[in-house]
């Protein structure tokens, strides 16, 4: 299955907001609520920050929010902080193979 | 609490096979699917496959069909991922992750597999 499409990089200044997009198809992002987002710092395992499009797990800052419109999901990080600098991956259930597909990842730089 | 503990780093020659383990604790092993995800150096996450420990139904990514086998041992709450016919492009960190309705809260620590002659 094809990976979901994310921008390779985004950046923002401390305190600003930034949005990362995740484009898929009606067989994955557009067809189901099973979109999740992960944050990964170098050398660490991924960390779940959003599940089911717009839900935050316990302990995840309110500064992280998710949404979806059509076949594209988005992750918005508000009030950027230096510790937000990391790689971010979207993921979705895909009916084309009854499995999971990840986006290519987006590197967030906090200027 | 939930823990997924993976086996240690491996080095293999091209053409060989590798088997990585993932031992679960802190929950009922047969309740949740276990997935395998890999990450090549400097690259993104790549889904490989999953197993229903109570099944054991498996689903594999098309890219790995015929080369990957995921099995489980319910007596030790362990899931195994075996990858055969290794090539240099298979050098990666391999993660197991516990499914929670399509998303992964719990991840193993990762196992580095290096394929080099």
mmCIF file with all atom_site columns, C-alpha atoms in Angstrom:
data_model
loop_
_atom_site.group_PDB
_atom_site.id
_atom_site.type_symbol
_atom_site.label_atom_id
_atom_site.label_alt_id
_atom_site.label_comp_id
_atom_site.label_asym_id
_atom_site.label_entity_id
_atom_site.label_seq_id
_atom_site.pdbx_PDB_ins_code
_atom_site.Cartn_x
_atom_site.Cartn_y
_atom_site.Cartn_z
_atom_site.occupancy
_atom_site.B_iso_or_equiv
_atom_site.pdbx_formal_charge
_atom_site.auth_seq_id
_atom_site.auth_comp_id
_atom_site.auth_asym_id
_atom_site.auth_atom_id
_atom_site.pdbx_PDB_model_num
ATOM 1   C CA . UNK A 1 1   ? 0.000   0.000   0.000  1.00 0.00 ? 1   UNK A CA 1
ATOM 2   C CA . UNK A 1 2   ? 1.168   3.593   -0.649 1.00 0.00 ? 2   UNK A CA 1
ATOM 3   C CA . UNK A 1 3   ? 2.282   5.747   2.215  1.00 0.00 ? 3   UNK A CA 1
ATOM 4   C CA . UNK A 1 4   ? 0.206   8.729   3.218  1.00 0.00 ? 4   UNK A CA 1
ATOM 5   C CA . UNK A 1 5   ? 1.615   12.046  1.993  1.00 0.00 ? 5   UNK A CA 1
ATOM 6   C CA . UNK A 1 6   ? 3.127   14.488  4.473  1.00 0.00 ? 6   UNK A CA 1
ATOM 7   C CA . UNK A 1 7   ? 5.346   17.524  3.917  1.00 0.00 ? 7   UNK A CA 1
ATOM 8   C CA . UNK A 1 8   ? 8.985   16.680  4.514  1.00 0.00 ? 8   UNK A CA 1
ATOM 9   C CA . UNK A 1 9   ? 9.493   19.602  6.871  1.00 0.00 ? 9   UNK A CA 1
ATOM 10  C CA . UNK A 1 10  ? 7.745   22.466  8.605  1.00 0.00 ? 10  UNK A CA 1
ATOM 11  C CA . UNK A 1 11  ? 9.049   25.142  10.925 1.00 0.00 ? 11  UNK A CA 1
ATOM 12  C CA . UNK A 1 12  ? 7.837   27.790  13.293 1.00 0.00 ? 12  UNK A CA 1
ATOM 13  C CA . UNK A 1 13  ? 8.983   30.168  15.981 1.00 0.00 ? 13  UNK A CA 1
ATOM 14  C CA . UNK A 1 14  ? 8.354   29.621  19.678 1.00 0.00 ? 14  UNK A CA 1
ATOM 15  C CA . UNK A 1 15  ? 4.806   30.572  20.592 1.00 0.00 ? 15  UNK A CA 1
ATOM 16  C CA . UNK A 1 16  ? 3.522   30.283  17.054 1.00 0.00 ? 16  UNK A CA 1
ATOM 17  C CA . UNK A 1 17  ? 1.285   27.569  15.624 1.00 0.00 ? 17  UNK A CA 1
ATOM 18  C CA . UNK A 1 18  ? 2.026   25.161  12.839 1.00 0.00 ? 18  UNK A CA 1
ATOM 19  C CA . UNK A 1 19  ? -0.005  22.578  10.950 1.00 0.00 ? 19  UNK A CA 1
ATOM 20  C CA . UNK A 1 20  ? 1.134   19.314  9.388  1.00 0.00 ? 20  UNK A CA 1
ATOM 21  C CA . UNK A 1 21  ? -1.029  17.757  6.694  1.00 0.00 ? 21  UNK A CA 1
ATOM 22  C CA . UNK A 1 22  ? -1.509  14.078  5.888  1.00 0.00 ? 22  UNK A CA 1
ATOM 23  C CA . UNK A 1 23  ? -3.095  13.298  2.541  1.00 0.00 ? 23  UNK A CA 1
ATOM 24  C CA . UNK A 1 24  ? -4.620  9.937   1.802  1.00 0.00 ? 24  UNK A CA 1
ATOM 25  C CA . UNK A 1 25  ? -7.550  8.480   -0.078 1.00 0.00 ? 25  UNK A CA 1
ATOM 26  C CA . UNK A 1 26  ? -11.108 7.417   0.558  1.00 0.00 ? 26  UNK A CA 1
ATOM 27  C CA . UNK A 1 27  ? -9.760  3.947   1.359  1.00 0.00 ? 27  UNK A CA 1
ATOM 28  C CA . UNK A 1 28  ? -7.841  5.215   4.366  1.00 0.00 ? 28  UNK A CA 1
ATOM 29  C CA . UNK A 1 29  ? -7.875  8.753   5.817  1.00 0.00 ? 29  UNK A CA 1
ATOM 30  C CA . UNK A 1 30  ? -11.109 9.792   4.136  1.00 0.00 ? 30  UNK A CA 1
ATOM 31  C CA . UNK A 1 31  ? -13.055 6.661   4.879  1.00 0.00 ? 31  UNK A CA 1
ATOM 32  C CA . UNK A 1 32  ? -12.429 6.034   8.564  1.00 0.00 ? 32  UNK A CA 1
ATOM 33  C CA . UNK A 1 33  ? -11.980 7.730   11.903 1.00 0.00 ? 33  UNK A CA 1
ATOM 34  C CA . UNK A 1 34  ? -8.841  5.667   12.574 1.00 0.00 ? 34  UNK A CA 1
ATOM 35  C CA . UNK A 1 35  ? -6.277  8.407   11.984 1.00 0.00 ? 35  UNK A CA 1
ATOM 36  C CA . UNK A 1 36  ? -3.522  8.771   14.535 1.00 0.00 ? 36  UNK A CA 1
ATOM 37  C CA . UNK A 1 37  ? -0.427  10.919  14.954 1.00 0.00 ? 37  UNK A CA 1
ATOM 38  C CA . UNK A 1 38  ? 2.933   10.101  16.516 1.00 0.00 ? 38  UNK A CA 1
ATOM 39  C CA . UNK A 1 39  ? 5.822   12.228  17.746 1.00 0.00 ? 39  UNK A CA 1
ATOM 40  C CA . UNK A 1 40  ? 9.316   10.781  17.562 1.00 0.00 ? 40  UNK A CA 1
ATOM 41  C CA . UNK A 1 41  ? 12.461  12.245  19.039 1.00 0.00 ? 41  UNK A CA 1
ATOM 42  C CA . UNK A 1 42  ? 15.847  10.974  17.841 1.00 0.00 ? 42  UNK A CA 1
ATOM 43  C CA . UNK A 1 43  ? 16.705  7.540   19.126 1.00 0.00 ? 43  UNK A CA 1
ATOM 44  C CA . UNK A 1 44  ? 13.311  7.046   20.752 1.00 0.00 ? 44  UNK A CA 1
ATOM 45  C CA . UNK A 1 45  ? 10.257  4.967   19.948 1.00 0.00 ? 45  UNK A CA 1
ATOM 46  C CA . UNK A 1 46  ? 7.277   6.869   18.504 1.00 0.00 ? 46  UNK A CA 1
ATOM 47  C CA . UNK A 1 47  ? 4.827   8.379   20.978 1.00 0.00 ? 47  UNK A CA 1
ATOM 48  C CA . UNK A 1 48  ? 1.090   8.536   20.330 1.00 0.00 ? 48  UNK A CA 1
ATOM 49  C CA . UNK A 1 49  ? -0.207  12.121  20.518 1.00 0.00 ? 49  UNK A CA 1
ATOM 50  C CA . UNK A 1 50  ? -3.549  11.932  18.669 1.00 0.00 ? 50  UNK A CA 1
ATOM 51  C CA . UNK A 1 51  ? -5.882  9.008   17.981 1.00 0.00 ? 51  UNK A CA 1
ATOM 52  C CA . UNK A 1 52  ? -9.209  8.641   16.186 1.00 0.00 ? 52  UNK A CA 1
ATOM 53  C CA . UNK A 1 53  ? -8.589  11.903  14.288 1.00 0.00 ? 53  UNK A CA 1
ATOM 54  C CA . UNK A 1 54  ? -8.889  14.343  17.187 1.00 0.00 ? 54  UNK A CA 1
ATOM 55  C CA . UNK A 1 55  ? -8.511  12.618  20.551 1.00 0.00 ? 55  UNK A CA 1
ATOM 56  C CA . UNK A 1 56  ? -5.568  13.152  22.880 1.00 0.00 ? 56  UNK A CA 1
ATOM 57  C CA . UNK A 1 57  ? -4.308  10.320  25.106 1.00 0.00 ? 57  UNK A CA 1
ATOM 58  C CA . UNK A 1 58  ? -3.894  11.102  28.807 1.00 0.00 ? 58  UNK A CA 1
ATOM 59  C CA . UNK A 1 59  ? -0.893  13.278  29.487 1.00 0.00 ? 59  UNK A CA 1
ATOM 60  C CA . UNK A 1 60  ? -0.678  14.820  26.013 1.00 0.00 ? 60  UNK A CA 1
ATOM 61  C CA . UNK A 1 61  ? -0.708  18.610  25.967 1.00 0.00 ? 61  UNK A CA 1
ATOM 62  C CA . UNK A 1 62  ? -3.828  20.472  24.789 1.00 0.00 ? 62  UNK A CA 1
ATOM 63  C CA . UNK A 1 63  ? -1.457  22.276  22.405 1.00 0.00 ? 63  UNK A CA 1
ATOM 64  C CA . UNK A 1 64  ? -1.734  19.254  20.094 1.00 0.00 ? 64  UNK A CA 1
ATOM 65  C CA . UNK A 1 65  ? -4.961  18.934  18.124 1.00 0.00 ? 65  UNK A CA 1
ATOM 66  C CA . UNK A 1 66  ? -6.125  16.903  15.148 1.00 0.00 ? 66  UNK A CA 1
ATOM 67  C CA . UNK A 1 67  ? -8.737  17.306  12.458 1.00 0.00 ? 67  UNK A CA 1
ATOM 68  C CA . UNK A 1 68  ? -9.799  15.843  9.136  1.00 0.00 ? 68  UNK A CA 1
ATOM 69  C CA . UNK A 1 69  ? -11.404 17.182  5.982  1.00 0.00 ? 69  UNK A CA 1
ATOM 70  C CA . UNK A 1 70  ? -12.139 14.795  3.172  1.00 0.00 ? 70  UNK A CA 1
ATOM 71  C CA . UNK A 1 71  ? -9.082  12.671  2.477  1.00 0.00 ? 71  UNK A CA 1
ATOM 72  C CA . UNK A 1 72  ? -6.675  14.926  4.380  1.00 0.00 ? 72  UNK A CA 1
ATOM 73  C CA . UNK A 1 73  ? -5.954  14.879  8.093  1.00 0.00 ? 73  UNK A CA 1
ATOM 74  C CA . UNK A 1 74  ? -4.097  17.618  9.920  1.00 0.00 ? 74  UNK A CA 1
ATOM 75  C CA . UNK A 1 75  ? -2.116  18.000  13.126 1.00 0.00 ? 75  UNK A CA 1
ATOM 76  C CA . UNK A 1 76  ? -1.908  21.462  14.631 1.00 0.00 ? 76  UNK A CA 1
ATOM 77  C CA . UNK A 1 77  ? 0.599   22.348  17.299 1.00 0.00 ? 77  UNK A CA 1
ATOM 78  C CA . UNK A 1 78  ? -0.069  25.642  19.018 1.00 0.00 ? 78  UNK A CA 1
ATOM 79  C CA . UNK A 1 79  ? 2.235   27.642  21.265 1.00 0.00 ? 79  UNK A CA 1
ATOM 80  C CA . UNK A 1 80  ? 5.337   25.980  19.805 1.00 0.00 ? 80  UNK A CA 1
ATOM 81  C CA . UNK A 1 81  ? 8.008   25.031  22.320 1.00 0.00 ? 81  UNK A CA 1
ATOM 82  C CA . UNK A 1 82  ? 11.563  23.885  21.754 1.00 0.00 ? 82  UNK A CA 1
ATOM 83  C CA . UNK A 1 83  ? 10.707  20.382  22.957 1.00 0.00 ? 83  UNK A CA 1
ATOM 84  C CA . UNK A 1 84  ? 8.176   20.045  20.128 1.00 0.00 ? 84  UNK A CA 1
ATOM 85  C CA . UNK A 1 85  ? 11.080  19.793  17.687 1.00 0.00 ? 85  UNK A CA 1
ATOM 86  C CA . UNK A 1 86  ? 10.771  16.201  16.460 1.00 0.00 ? 86  UNK A CA 1
ATOM 87  C CA . UNK A 1 87  ? 9.540   14.037  13.619 1.00 0.00 ? 87  UNK A CA 1
ATOM 88  C CA . UNK A 1 88  ? 5.785   13.589  13.269 1.00 0.00 ? 88  UNK A CA 1
ATOM 89  C CA . UNK A 1 89  ? 4.011   10.709  11.552 1.00 0.00 ? 89  UNK A CA 1
ATOM 90  C CA . UNK A 1 90  ? 0.381   10.202  10.663 1.00 0.00 ? 90  UNK A CA 1
ATOM 91  C CA . UNK A 1 91  ? -1.164  6.758   10.404 1.00 0.00 ? 91  UNK A CA 1
ATOM 92  C CA . UNK A 1 92  ? -4.477  5.376   9.226  1.00 0.00 ? 92  UNK A CA 1
ATOM 93  C CA . UNK A 1 93  ? -6.373  2.160   8.857  1.00 0.00 ? 93  UNK A CA 1
ATOM 94  C CA . UNK A 1 94  ? -6.613  1.226   5.200  1.00 0.00 ? 94  UNK A CA 1
ATOM 95  C CA . UNK A 1 95  ? -9.378  -0.927  3.800  1.00 0.00 ? 95  UNK A CA 1
ATOM 96  C CA . UNK A 1 96  ? -7.356  -1.736  0.685  1.00 0.00 ? 96  UNK A CA 1
ATOM 97  C CA . UNK A 1 97  ? -5.471  -4.340  2.693  1.00 0.00 ? 97  UNK A CA 1
ATOM 98  C CA . UNK A 1 98  ? -7.267  -4.288  6.055  1.00 0.00 ? 98  UNK A CA 1
ATOM 99  C CA . UNK A 1 99  ? -4.086  -3.009  7.611  1.00 0.00 ? 99  UNK A CA 1
ATOM 100 C CA . UNK A 1 100 ? -2.208  0.105   8.644  1.00 0.00 ? 100 UNK A CA 1
ATOM 101 C CA . UNK A 1 101 ? -0.368  2.715   6.618  1.00 0.00 ? 101 UNK A CA 1
ATOM 102 C CA . UNK A 1 102 ? 1.975   5.478   7.810  1.00 0.00 ? 102 UNK A CA 1
ATOM 103 C CA . UNK A 1 103 ? 2.818   8.833   6.346  1.00 0.00 ? 103 UNK A CA 1
ATOM 104 C CA . UNK A 1 104 ? 6.378   9.551   5.256  1.00 0.00 ? 104 UNK A CA 1
ATOM 105 C CA . UNK A 1 105 ? 6.995   11.781  8.266  1.00 0.00 ? 105 UNK A CA 1
ATOM 106 C CA . UNK A 1 106 ? 7.476   15.514  8.811  1.00 0.00 ? 106 UNK A CA 1
ATOM 107 C CA . UNK A 1 107 ? 10.426  17.097  10.559 1.00 0.00 ? 107 UNK A CA 1
ATOM 108 C CA . UNK A 1 108 ? 9.351   20.016  12.721 1.00 0.00 ? 108 UNK A CA 1
ATOM 109 C CA . UNK A 1 109 ? 11.982  22.646  13.415 1.00 0.00 ? 109 UNK A CA 1
ATOM 110 C CA . UNK A 1 110 ? 11.365  25.230  16.122 1.00 0.00 ? 110 UNK A CA 1
ATOM 111 C CA . UNK A 1 111 ? 13.365  28.261  15.052 1.00 0.00 ? 111 UNK A CA 1
ATOM 112 C CA . UNK B 2 1   ? 1.744   -1.520  33.684 1.00 0.00 ? 1   UNK B CA 1
ATOM 113 C CA . UNK B 2 2   ? 2.074   -2.587  30.057 1.00 0.00 ? 2   UNK B CA 1
ATOM 114 C CA . UNK B 2 3   ? 5.550   -3.451  28.796 1.00 0.00 ? 3   UNK B CA 1
ATOM 115 C CA . UNK B 2 4   ? 6.800   -4.769  25.482 1.00 0.00 ? 4   UNK B CA 1
ATOM 116 C CA . UNK B 2 5   ? 10.389  -5.972  25.706 1.00 0.00 ? 5   UNK B CA 1
ATOM 117 C CA . UNK B 2 6   ? 12.242  -6.876  22.533 1.00 0.00 ? 6   UNK B CA 1
ATOM 118 C CA . UNK B 2 7   ? 15.283  -9.018  21.939 1.00 0.00 ? 7   UNK B CA 1
ATOM 119 C CA . UNK B 2 8   ? 18.691  -7.492  21.373 1.00 0.00 ? 8   UNK B CA 1
ATOM 120 C CA . UNK B 2 9   ? 20.491  -6.198  18.316 1.00 0.00 ? 9   UNK B CA 1
ATOM 121 C CA . UNK B 2 10  ? 21.350  -8.614  15.523 1.00 0.00 ? 10  UNK B CA 1
ATOM 122 C CA . UNK B 2 11  ? 23.887  -8.664  12.717 1.00 0.00 ? 11  UNK B CA 1
ATOM 123 C CA . UNK B 2 12  ? 23.282  -10.842 9.670  1.00 0.00 ? 12  UNK B CA 1
ATOM 124 C CA . UNK B 2 13  ? 24.828  -11.400 6.284  1.00 0.00 ? 13  UNK B CA 1
ATOM 125 C CA . UNK B 2 14  ? 22.839  -10.843 3.081  1.00 0.00 ? 14  UNK B CA 1
ATOM 126 C CA . UNK B 2 15  ? 20.619  -13.810 2.325  1.00 0.00 ? 15  UNK B CA 1
ATOM 127 C CA . UNK B 2 16  ? 20.300  -14.863 5.945  1.00 0.00 ? 16  UNK B CA 1
ATOM 128 C CA . UNK B 2 17  ? 17.250  -14.704 8.205  1.00 0.00 ? 17  UNK B CA 1
ATOM 129 C CA . UNK B 2 18  ? 16.568  -12.971 11.503 1.00 0.00 ? 18  UNK B CA 1
ATOM 130 C CA . UNK B 2 19  ? 13.964  -13.613 14.191 1.00 0.00 ? 19  UNK B CA 1
ATOM 131 C CA . UNK B 2 20  ? 13.105  -10.828 16.624 1.00 0.00 ? 20  UNK B CA 1
ATOM 132 C CA . UNK B 2 21  ? 11.034  -11.396 19.747 1.00 0.00 ? 21  UNK B CA 1
ATOM 133 C CA . UNK B 2 22  ? 8.637   -9.147  21.643 1.00 0.00 ? 22  UNK B CA 1
ATOM 134 C CA . UNK B 2 23  ? 7.550   -10.233 25.125 1.00 0.00 ? 23  UNK B CA 1
ATOM 135 C CA . UNK B 2 24  ? 4.438   -8.617  26.548 1.00 0.00 ? 24  UNK B CA 1
ATOM 136 C CA . UNK B 2 25  ? 3.510   -8.103  30.189 1.00 0.00 ? 25  UNK B CA 1
ATOM 137 C CA . UNK B 2 26  ? 1.011   -6.154  32.247 1.00 0.00 ? 26  UNK B CA 1
ATOM 138 C CA . UNK B 2 27  ? -2.121  -7.164  30.357 1.00 0.00 ? 27  UNK B CA 1
ATOM 139 C CA . UNK B 2 28  ? -3.923  -10.205 28.948 1.00 0.00 ? 28  UNK B CA 1
ATOM 140 C CA . UNK B 2 29  ? -1.738  -11.192 26.009 1.00 0.00 ? 29  UNK B CA 1
ATOM 141 C CA . UNK B 2 30  ? -4.518  -12.584 23.824 1.00 0.00 ? 30  UNK B CA 1
ATOM 142 C CA . UNK B 2 31  ? -6.666  -9.445  24.028 1.00 0.00 ? 31  UNK B CA 1
ATOM 143 C CA . UNK B 2 32  ? -4.736  -7.124  21.716 1.00 0.00 ? 32  UNK B CA 1
ATOM 144 C CA . UNK B 2 33  ? -3.173  -7.444  18.274 1.00 0.00 ? 33  UNK B CA 1
ATOM 145 C CA . UNK B 2 34  ? 0.593   -6.937  18.038 1.00 0.00 ? 34  UNK B CA 1
ATOM 146 C CA . UNK B 2 35  ? 2.065   -5.117  15.042 1.00 0.00 ? 35  UNK B CA 1
ATOM 147 C CA . UNK B 2 36  ? 5.591   -4.850  13.663 1.00 0.00 ? 36  UNK B CA 1
ATOM 148 C CA . UNK B 2 37  ? 6.880   -1.536  12.320 1.00 0.00 ? 37  UNK B CA 1
ATOM 149 C CA . UNK B 2 38  ? 10.377  -0.867  11.031 1.00 0.00 ? 38  UNK B CA 1
ATOM 150 C CA . UNK B 2 39  ? 12.454  2.261   10.518 1.00 0.00 ? 39  UNK B CA 1
ATOM 151 C CA . UNK B 2 40  ? 15.509  2.334   8.306  1.00 0.00 ? 40  UNK B CA 1
ATOM 152 C CA . UNK B 2 41  ? 18.281  4.785   9.248  1.00 0.00 ? 41  UNK B CA 1
ATOM 153 C CA . UNK B 2 42  ? 17.085  8.341   8.608  1.00 0.00 ? 42  UNK B CA 1
ATOM 154 C CA . UNK B 2 43  ? 13.823  7.082   7.148  1.00 0.00 ? 43  UNK B CA 1
ATOM 155 C CA . UNK B 2 44  ? 10.180  6.938   8.179  1.00 0.00 ? 44  UNK B CA 1
ATOM 156 C CA . UNK B 2 45  ? 8.028   4.318   9.831  1.00 0.00 ? 45  UNK B CA 1
ATOM 157 C CA . UNK B 2 46  ? 6.999   1.333   7.734  1.00 0.00 ? 46  UNK B CA 1
ATOM 158 C CA . UNK B 2 47  ? 4.238   -1.069  8.737  1.00 0.00 ? 47  UNK B CA 1
ATOM 159 C CA . UNK B 2 48  ? 5.148   -4.714  8.221  1.00 0.00 ? 48  UNK B CA 1
ATOM 160 C CA . UNK B 2 49  ? 2.362   -6.829  9.602  1.00 0.00 ? 49  UNK B CA 1
ATOM 161 C CA . UNK B 2 50  ? 0.298   -7.878  12.575 1.00 0.00 ? 50  UNK B CA 1
ATOM 162 C CA . UNK B 2 51  ? -0.945  -10.887 14.497 1.00 0.00 ? 51  UNK B CA 1
ATOM 163 C CA . UNK B 2 52  ? -3.985  -11.625 16.592 1.00 0.00 ? 52  UNK B CA 1
ATOM 164 C CA . UNK B 2 53  ? -2.440  -13.541 19.488 1.00 0.00 ? 53  UNK B CA 1
ATOM 165 C CA . UNK B 2 54  ? -5.697  -15.370 20.196 1.00 0.00 ? 54  UNK B CA 1
ATOM 166 C CA . UNK B 2 55  ? -6.117  -16.406 16.542 1.00 0.00 ? 55  UNK B CA 1
ATOM 167 C CA . UNK B 2 56  ? -3.422  -16.541 15.358 1.00 0.00 ? 56  UNK B CA 1
ATOM 168 C CA . UNK B 2 57  ? -4.654  -14.575 12.348 1.00 0.00 ? 57  UNK B CA 1
ATOM 169 C CA . UNK B 2 58  ? -1.918  -12.627 10.591 1.00 0.00 ? 58  UNK B CA 1
ATOM 170 C CA . UNK B 2 59  ? -1.882  -9.870  7.978  1.00 0.00 ? 59  UNK B CA 1
ATOM 171 C CA . UNK B 2 60  ? 1.288   -8.813  6.188  1.00 0.00 ? 60  UNK B CA 1
ATOM 172 C CA . UNK B 2 61  ? 2.148   -5.757  4.120  1.00 0.00 ? 61  UNK B CA 1
ATOM 173 C CA . UNK B 2 62  ? 2.271   -6.658  0.456  1.00 0.00 ? 62  UNK B CA 1
ATOM 174 C CA . UNK B 2 63  ? 5.895   -5.510  0.288  1.00 0.00 ? 63  UNK B CA 1
ATOM 175 C CA . UNK B 2 64  ? 6.959   -8.233  2.723  1.00 0.00 ? 64  UNK B CA 1
ATOM 176 C CA . UNK B 2 65  ? 4.665   -11.069 1.603  1.00 0.00 ? 65  UNK B CA 1
ATOM 177 C CA . UNK B 2 66  ? 6.657   -14.263 1.341  1.00 0.00 ? 66  UNK B CA 1
ATOM 178 C CA . UNK B 2 67  ? 9.579   -12.929 3.396  1.00 0.00 ? 67  UNK B CA 1
ATOM 179 C CA . UNK B 2 68  ? 8.025   -12.168 6.774  1.00 0.00 ? 68  UNK B CA 1
ATOM 180 C CA . UNK B 2 69  ? 6.376   -14.506 9.252  1.00 0.00 ? 69  UNK B CA 1
ATOM 181 C CA . UNK B 2 70  ? 4.826   -13.362 12.522 1.00 0.00 ? 70  UNK B CA 1
ATOM 182 C CA . UNK B 2 71  ? 4.081   -15.985 15.143 1.00 0.00 ? 71  UNK B CA 1
ATOM 183 C CA . UNK B 2 72  ? 3.242   -16.076 18.817 1.00 0.00 ? 72  UNK B CA 1
ATOM 184 C CA . UNK B 2 73  ? 3.754   -18.242 21.886 1.00 0.00 ? 73  UNK B CA 1
ATOM 185 C CA . UNK B 2 74  ? 0.901   -17.736 24.309 1.00 0.00 ? 74  UNK B CA 1
ATOM 186 C CA . UNK B 2 75  ? 2.721   -19.655 27.060 1.00 0.00 ? 75  UNK B CA 1
ATOM 187 C CA . UNK B 2 76  ? 5.374   -16.920 27.232 1.00 0.00 ? 76  UNK B CA 1
ATOM 188 C CA . UNK B 2 77  ? 3.292   -13.976 25.923 1.00 0.00 ? 77  UNK B CA 1
ATOM 189 C CA . UNK B 2 78  ? 5.829   -13.530 23.151 1.00 0.00 ? 78  UNK B CA 1
ATOM 190 C CA . UNK B 2 79  ? 5.407   -12.527 19.525 1.00 0.00 ? 79  UNK B CA 1
ATOM 191 C CA . UNK B 2 80  ? 8.102   -13.277 16.971 1.00 0.00 ? 80  UNK B CA 1
ATOM 192 C CA . UNK B 2 81  ? 8.867   -11.610 13.649 1.00 0.00 ? 81  UNK B CA 1
ATOM 193 C CA . UNK B 2 82  ? 11.056  -13.527 11.232 1.00 0.00 ? 82  UNK B CA 1
ATOM 194 C CA . UNK B 2 83  ? 12.389  -11.884 8.087  1.00 0.00 ? 83  UNK B CA 1
ATOM 195 C CA . UNK B 2 84  ? 14.159  -14.015 5.488  1.00 0.00 ? 84  UNK B CA 1
ATOM 196 C CA . UNK B 2 85  ? 16.363  -13.390 2.449  1.00 0.00 ? 85  UNK B CA 1
ATOM 197 C CA . UNK B 2 86  ? 17.834  -10.334 4.118  1.00 0.00 ? 86  UNK B CA 1
ATOM 198 C CA . UNK B 2 87  ? 19.406  -7.568  2.047  1.00 0.00 ? 87  UNK B CA 1
ATOM 199 C CA . UNK B 2 88  ? 21.203  -4.382  2.997  1.00 0.00 ? 88  UNK B CA 1
ATOM 200 C CA . UNK B 2 89  ? 17.969  -2.406  2.644  1.00 0.00 ? 89  UNK B CA 1
ATOM 201 C CA . UNK B 2 90  ? 16.534  -4.386  5.563  1.00 0.00 ? 90  UNK B CA 1
ATOM 202 C CA . UNK B 2 91  ? 18.958  -2.695  7.951  1.00 0.00 ? 91  UNK B CA 1
ATOM 203 C CA . UNK B 2 92  ? 16.584  -0.951  10.326 1.00 0.00 ? 92  UNK B CA 1
ATOM 204 C CA . UNK B 2 93  ? 15.217  -0.667  13.821 1.00 0.00 ? 93  UNK B CA 1
ATOM 205 C CA . UNK B 2 94  ? 12.301  -3.059  14.193 1.00 0.00 ? 94  UNK B CA 1
ATOM 206 C CA . UNK B 2 95  ? 9.549   -2.179  16.663 1.00 0.00 ? 95  UNK B CA 1
ATOM 207 C CA . UNK B 2 96  ? 6.648   -4.177  18.006 1.00 0.00 ? 96  UNK B CA 1
ATOM 208 C CA . UNK B 2 97  ? 3.576   -2.212  19.075 1.00 0.00 ? 97  UNK B CA 1
ATOM 209 C CA . UNK B 2 98  ? 0.307   -3.096  20.766 1.00 0.00 ? 98  UNK B CA 1
ATOM 210 C CA . UNK B 2 99  ? -2.859  -2.263  18.874 1.00 0.00 ? 99  UNK B CA 1
ATOM 211 C CA . UNK B 2 100 ? -5.633  -0.271  20.556 1.00 0.00 ? 100 UNK B CA 1
ATOM 212 C CA . UNK B 2 101 ? -8.324  -0.022  17.861 1.00 0.00 ? 101 UNK B CA 1
ATOM 213 C CA . UNK B 2 102 ? -5.947  1.068   15.143 1.00 0.00 ? 102 UNK B CA 1
ATOM 214 C CA . UNK B 2 103 ? -3.470  3.141   17.124 1.00 0.00 ? 103 UNK B CA 1
ATOM 215 C CA . UNK B 2 104 ? -0.383  2.298   19.165 1.00 0.00 ? 104 UNK B CA 1
ATOM 216 C CA . UNK B 2 105 ? 0.165   3.534   22.694 1.00 0.00 ? 105 UNK B CA 1
ATOM 217 C CA . UNK B 2 106 ? 2.620   0.874   23.738 1.00 0.00 ? 106 UNK B CA 1
ATOM 218 C CA . UNK B 2 107 ? 5.810   0.219   21.794 1.00 0.00 ? 107 UNK B CA 1
ATOM 219 C CA . UNK B 2 108 ? 8.789   -2.014  22.341 1.00 0.00 ? 108 UNK B CA 1
ATOM 220 C CA . UNK B 2 109 ? 12.194  -0.413  22.743 1.00 0.00 ? 109 UNK B CA 1
ATOM 221 C CA . UNK B 2 110 ? 13.208  -1.365  19.211 1.00 0.00 ? 110 UNK B CA 1
ATOM 222 C CA . UNK B 2 111 ? 15.696  -3.906  17.867 1.00 0.00 ? 111 UNK B CA 1
ATOM 223 C CA . UNK B 2 112 ? 18.444  -2.877  15.475 1.00 0.00 ? 112 UNK B CA 1
ATOM 224 C CA . UNK B 2 113 ? 19.005  -5.391  12.711 1.00 0.00 ? 113 UNK B CA 1
ATOM 225 C CA . UNK B 2 114 ? 22.105  -4.780  10.633 1.00 0.00 ? 114 UNK B CA 1
ATOM 226 C CA . UNK B 2 115 ? 22.571  -6.588  7.325  1.00 0.00 ? 115 UNK B CA 1
ATOM 227 C CA . UNK B 2 116 ? 26.146  -6.416  6.087  1.00 0.00 ? 116 UNK B CA 1
ATOM 228 C CA . UNK B 2 117 ? 28.647  -8.679  4.441  1.00 0.00 ? 117 UNK B CA 1
#
